[in-house]
Amino acid sequence: MSSNGNAKHVKVLVLGSGPTGYSAALYAARAELKPVVLTGMQLGGQAALTYTIENYPGFPEGVGGAQLGELFQKQAEHFGAVTEFDMANSVDLSKRPFKVTTDNGEYLADALIIGTGASPTHLNVPGEVELTGRGVSYCATCDGWFFKDKKVVVVGGGDSALEEALFITRYASSVTIVHRRDELRAGAILQKRAKEHPKINFIWNTVVTEVLGTEKLEALKLRNVKTGEETILETDGLFIFIGHIPNTQMFKGQLEMSDLGYIKVNEKMETSVPGVFAAGEAADPHFRQVVTSAGMGAAAAIQATRFLEAESE
Ligand code: NAP
């Protein structure tokens, strides 16, 4: 790392500290490129907020999300990656080295690897924002404990909703899953576990239209999408797991993206700007697994290495 004015000049800058970012950093570090990882808001990314990860190869008994994140970090740092607890706010990809402005300063990067991941989608109904942190949550591992012996509602029908609903049963007295269809999107194993769980029940074909409460969450207004019938359901907690949006806002207008905001990459993780690579959930609307994100991160770093090598030949 060298200084250019106040900016730090690095060969490879990695944005994001999840499975994507640290896998990229591991490969770039082993190529002796001394990558710098900007952690972003959440060290370890979304995976670090997951209680147990059962489908990352090499851990037959499963592994804690936070623990896996620490292992990723430790392994990358062992080979020379540097972690900076910093957040990128804007980028200038119009010329190289690329300029990245952060909370704490400025970086110039010969190659950039984007692993900024995704954030939970909101319901966008009245009361949701006001009561977030007062009964409304997007993270069961973070907040599940607060709902000991309480009634909790989970919204969503995908893997996240069911996995997190099962986790919350450790604490809550009951977990009601509200889903907008009568068929779950989640995988078969999770469906079976949730349907057989004595604390879990389902409300089908139903959406939350309002989150009610003054100081804290008290109830939800629900609407059956088939009959139009509206009901009030009292609850202490609302956990929302209805998908994710990619954290790619700052690249808008500079990189080609899909309509949903995923960065377009080719099979080599190359974006529309040479020298900028993207991997993991910022670029992947299809798989969004720890193992696929890690794989994409590694591929991005291999390609970044080739890109820098070709230049120095
Ligand atoms: P997802 O698969 O996109 O599921 C989102 C769920 O929320 C769907 O059931 C969807 O309903 C519902 N939904 C979306 N917008 C809604 C709205 N406005 N109001 C009410 N419901 C709404 O998202 P995810 O569960 O977060 O999973 C994301 C990816 O991560 C998936 O590829 C998943 O396989 C993966 N993942 C895997 C694991 C695992 O393997 N253990 C764990 C977590 C996540 P519809 O079904 O009607 O569309």
XYZ file of C-alpha atoms and ligand atoms in Angstrom:
361
model
C 0.000 0.000 0.000
C 1.384 3.431 -0.885
C 0.119 6.967 -0.338
C -0.703 9.321 -3.194
C -1.572 12.650 -1.603
C -4.034 11.565 1.064
C -5.251 8.590 -0.954
C -3.881 5.101 -0.316
C -2.831 3.366 -3.526
C -3.407 -0.412 -3.545
C -3.142 -3.067 -6.226
C -6.398 -4.782 -5.314
C -9.201 -3.258 -3.300
C -11.984 -5.578 -2.153
C -15.322 -4.078 -1.161
C -17.117 -6.272 1.366
C -16.070 -8.715 4.066
C -18.524 -11.571 3.508
C -17.719 -14.949 1.932
C -17.247 -13.193 -1.429
C -14.876 -10.506 -0.170
C -12.656 -12.718 1.941
C -12.455 -15.503 -0.655
C -11.370 -12.891 -3.198
C -8.901 -11.491 -0.669
C -7.513 -14.961 0.060
C -6.758 -15.580 -3.614
C -5.404 -12.071 -4.224
C -3.218 -12.333 -1.112
C -1.787 -15.670 -2.237
C -0.977 -13.976 -5.568
C 1.045 -11.495 -3.484
C -1.187 -8.571 -4.418
C -1.601 -7.397 -0.798
C -5.363 -6.833 -1.093
C -7.124 -4.425 1.224
C -10.617 -5.425 2.347
C -13.054 -2.655 3.271
C -15.432 -4.366 5.676
C -18.555 -2.295 5.020
C -21.191 -2.001 7.744
C -21.356 -5.679 8.683
C -18.099 -7.572 9.166
C -18.648 -11.031 7.700
C -21.656 -9.909 5.659
C -25.099 -11.491 5.874
C -23.649 -14.955 6.475
C -22.225 -13.774 9.803
C -25.780 -13.061 10.969
C -26.869 -16.629 10.252
C -26.962 -18.860 13.317
C -25.909 -22.111 11.648
C -24.794 -22.802 8.098
C -25.409 -26.430 7.225
C -24.570 -26.423 3.541
C -21.038 -25.050 3.387
C -18.837 -28.018 2.414
C -16.287 -29.196 4.941
C -18.482 -28.775 8.018
C -20.565 -31.964 8.303
C -22.119 -30.811 11.607
C -22.755 -27.254 10.316
C -20.867 -24.163 11.395
C -21.894 -20.895 13.035
C -22.174 -18.031 10.527
C -20.065 -15.685 12.653
C -17.499 -18.440 13.230
C -17.222 -19.172 9.509
C -16.808 -15.441 8.830
C -13.938 -15.264 11.339
C -12.273 -18.282 9.711
C -12.545 -16.675 6.255
C -10.992 -13.483 7.594
C -8.212 -15.258 9.487
C -7.238 -17.339 6.457
C -7.090 -14.325 4.110
C -5.102 -12.285 6.641
C -2.727 -15.203 7.184
C -1.595 -14.721 3.576
C -1.327 -10.948 3.824
C -4.778 -9.474 3.241
C -5.379 -6.312 5.242
C -8.761 -5.569 6.822
C -9.913 -1.973 7.149
C -13.056 -1.251 9.181
C -14.270 1.260 6.671
C -17.189 1.826 4.343
C -16.998 2.807 0.671
C -19.428 5.605 -0.156
C -18.660 6.506 -3.752
C -16.483 5.359 -6.630
C -15.008 6.894 -9.742
C -14.528 4.137 -12.288
C -13.990 6.486 -15.243
C -10.207 6.013 -15.182
C -7.533 3.915 -13.515
C -6.483 3.741 -10.812
C -10.102 3.654 -9.651
C -10.947 6.102 -6.912
C -12.962 4.914 -3.929
C -14.074 7.391 -1.281
C -14.761 5.939 2.148
C -15.892 7.064 5.609
C -12.234 7.457 6.590
C -10.500 8.609 3.421
C -9.738 7.709 -0.163
C -8.265 4.719 -1.992
C -6.801 4.390 -5.462
C -7.019 0.829 -6.758
C -5.413 -0.782 -9.814
C -8.132 -3.447 -9.686
C -11.421 -3.428 -7.809
C -13.383 -6.457 -6.626
C -16.968 -5.730 -5.612
C -18.424 -8.058 -2.997
C -20.910 -5.665 -1.430
C -23.662 -8.293 -1.170
C -27.311 -7.527 -0.580
C -29.628 -6.162 2.109
C -33.052 -7.351 3.268
C -36.081 -6.157 1.320
C -38.648 -4.188 3.312
C -42.406 -4.742 3.226
C -42.982 -1.005 2.685
C -46.173 -0.896 4.730
C -47.228 1.755 7.265
C -45.645 1.326 10.688
C -42.758 -0.867 9.511
C -40.033 1.774 9.691
C -41.351 3.344 12.911
C -41.442 0.024 14.769
C -38.147 -1.406 13.476
C -36.119 -2.264 16.572
C -39.342 -2.123 18.633
C -40.647 -5.521 17.646
C -39.911 -5.444 13.904
C -36.667 -7.136 12.846
C -34.816 -8.487 9.803
C -32.359 -10.660 11.757
C -33.401 -13.597 13.923
C -29.882 -14.317 15.162
C -29.547 -10.705 16.322
C -32.974 -10.259 17.896
C -34.535 -13.705 18.457
C -33.451 -13.735 22.093
C -35.654 -10.707 22.895
C -38.744 -12.773 22.131
C -38.409 -15.401 24.844
C -41.861 -16.914 25.512
C -43.452 -14.361 23.174
C -45.598 -14.657 20.057
C -43.769 -13.995 16.805
C -44.835 -13.642 13.163
C -42.472 -14.391 10.288
C -43.270 -13.095 6.786
C -42.017 -14.955 3.701
C -42.042 -18.399 2.183
C -38.422 -18.849 1.095
C -35.439 -20.591 2.677
C -34.603 -17.565 4.818
C -38.105 -17.297 6.292
C -38.275 -20.974 7.217
C -34.722 -21.246 8.470
C -35.140 -18.178 10.658
C -38.613 -19.251 11.836
C -37.107 -22.547 13.000
C -34.348 -20.642 14.792
C -36.845 -18.373 16.582
C -38.689 -21.415 17.990
C -35.771 -21.701 20.450
C -37.134 -18.627 22.187
C -40.681 -17.799 21.114
C -43.784 -19.538 22.457
C -45.260 -19.630 18.938
C -44.163 -18.681 15.432
C -46.781 -17.883 12.788
C -45.522 -17.821 9.205
C -47.564 -15.472 7.019
C -47.100 -16.230 3.333
C -48.691 -14.548 0.322
C -49.308 -17.833 -1.530
C -50.407 -21.320 -0.438
C -47.152 -22.909 -1.572
C -43.697 -22.374 -0.098
C -40.661 -21.440 -2.145
C -38.246 -22.951 0.389
C -36.404 -26.240 -0.141
C -37.967 -29.576 0.828
C -35.929 -30.217 3.998
C -36.779 -26.848 5.522
C -40.443 -27.191 4.520
C -40.698 -30.557 6.245
C -38.978 -29.320 9.409
C -41.176 -26.215 9.625
C -44.444 -28.009 8.889
C -43.696 -30.663 11.513
C -42.574 -28.209 14.189
C -45.100 -28.021 17.052
C -44.517 -24.288 17.634
C -44.931 -23.262 13.967
C -48.228 -22.581 12.223
C -49.013 -21.031 8.839
C -51.398 -18.380 7.556
C -51.638 -18.821 3.780
C -52.552 -16.444 0.930
C -52.101 -13.509 3.246
C -50.095 -10.294 3.317
C -49.287 -7.797 6.064
C -50.810 -4.427 5.167
C -49.990 -2.474 8.336
C -47.783 -2.758 11.388
C -49.656 -1.512 14.469
C -48.382 -0.191 17.781
C -47.316 3.041 19.451
C -44.288 2.501 21.701
C -43.780 -1.033 20.460
C -45.295 -3.530 18.040
C -48.717 -4.714 19.188
C -50.461 -6.236 16.186
C -50.526 -6.638 12.410
C -53.239 -5.871 9.942
C -53.520 -8.784 7.524
C -55.357 -9.191 4.240
C -56.269 -12.463 2.607
C -55.323 -11.982 -1.054
C -57.963 -14.492 -2.234
C -60.990 -13.302 -0.247
C -59.942 -9.714 0.541
C -60.849 -10.345 4.197
C -58.955 -8.164 6.675
C -57.996 -9.343 10.160
C -55.923 -8.134 13.096
C -53.324 -10.491 14.522
C -51.784 -9.658 17.880
C -48.059 -10.322 18.056
C -44.965 -9.312 20.004
C -42.512 -9.729 17.135
C -42.438 -9.426 13.349
C -39.529 -10.882 11.406
C -39.442 -10.032 7.701
C -37.608 -12.344 5.277
C -38.929 -11.540 1.817
C -35.733 -11.433 -0.212
C -32.889 -9.049 -0.782
C -31.779 -6.091 -2.849
C -28.181 -5.865 -4.056
C -25.976 -3.183 -2.481
C -24.935 -1.658 -5.772
C -26.387 1.845 -5.584
C -22.975 3.565 -5.732
C -22.081 1.881 -9.052
C -25.224 3.089 -10.834
C -24.388 4.817 -14.107
C -20.802 3.490 -14.006
C -21.288 -0.255 -14.394
C -23.837 -2.132 -16.463
C -26.585 -3.529 -14.257
C -29.819 -5.483 -14.579
C -33.173 -3.780 -13.994
C -33.121 -5.155 -10.443
C -29.716 -3.593 -9.740
C -27.488 -6.681 -10.017
C -24.105 -5.873 -11.581
C -23.743 -7.597 -14.949
C -20.708 -9.883 -15.106
C -19.474 -12.421 -17.627
C -18.262 -15.932 -16.720
C -14.933 -14.426 -15.609
C -16.619 -12.044 -13.157
C -15.627 -9.127 -15.373
C -17.943 -6.110 -15.298
C -18.451 -3.594 -18.104
C -15.331 -1.717 -16.901
C -11.969 -3.500 -17.403
C -10.241 -3.948 -14.058
C -13.499 -3.972 -12.089
C -14.803 -7.384 -11.052
C -18.012 -8.219 -9.185
C -19.006 -11.392 -7.363
C -21.472 -12.792 -4.841
C -24.914 -11.352 -4.237
C -24.098 -7.943 -5.752
C -23.928 -9.758 -9.080
C -25.872 -12.955 -8.489
C -29.677 -13.049 -8.424
C -29.761 -16.845 -8.895
C -27.843 -18.818 -6.271
C -26.994 -16.600 -3.293
C -25.312 -19.311 -1.251
C -22.212 -18.973 0.899
C -20.446 -21.543 -1.249
C -21.366 -19.931 -4.570
C -20.463 -16.449 -3.320
C -17.108 -17.738 -2.082
C -16.536 -19.433 -5.449
C -17.378 -16.286 -7.379
C -15.099 -14.251 -5.114
C -12.207 -16.617 -5.801
C -12.883 -16.473 -9.549
C -12.941 -12.655 -9.477
C -9.566 -12.562 -7.724
C -8.004 -15.051 -10.146
C -9.183 -12.923 -13.042
C -8.024 -9.692 -11.364
C -4.593 -11.284 -10.939
C -4.481 -12.208 -14.638
C -5.605 -8.698 -15.559
C -2.802 -7.063 -13.539
C -0.213 -9.594 -14.776
C -1.144 -9.006 -18.425
C -0.605 -5.309 -17.871
C 2.857 -5.684 -16.405
C 4.069 -8.018 -19.198
P -36.496 -15.734 -1.720
O -36.127 -17.134 -2.016
O -36.519 -14.730 -2.803
O -37.921 -15.782 -1.005
C -38.596 -14.606 -0.676
C -39.967 -14.975 -0.125
O -40.629 -13.777 0.266
C -40.857 -15.667 -1.156
O -41.564 -16.688 -0.547
C -41.757 -14.541 -1.633
O -43.027 -14.992 -1.974
C -41.868 -13.669 -0.399
N -42.080 -12.259 -0.729
C -41.356 -11.478 -1.581
N -41.823 -10.220 -1.583
C -42.869 -10.201 -0.711
C -43.763 -9.201 -0.281
N -43.669 -7.932 -0.705
N -44.700 -9.531 0.629
C -44.816 -10.787 1.070
N -43.990 -11.799 0.713
C -43.028 -11.497 -0.178
O -35.546 -15.069 -0.586
P -34.760 -15.770 0.625
O -35.607 -16.720 1.369
O -34.143 -14.628 1.353
O -33.630 -16.578 -0.099
C -32.705 -15.905 -0.989
C -31.753 -16.914 -1.586
O -30.903 -17.397 -0.557
C -32.456 -18.116 -2.189
O -31.750 -18.495 -3.341
C -32.342 -19.163 -1.115
O -32.331 -20.477 -1.625
C -31.003 -18.788 -0.483
N -30.971 -19.221 0.931
C -30.600 -20.500 1.165
C -30.579 -20.994 2.458
C -30.203 -22.416 2.662
O -29.849 -23.078 1.702
N -30.256 -22.954 3.850
C -30.933 -20.169 3.521
C -31.318 -18.863 3.260
C -31.343 -18.410 1.945
P -43.279 -15.895 -3.297
O -42.801 -17.257 -2.934
O -44.745 -15.792 -3.499
O -42.491 -15.241 -4.389
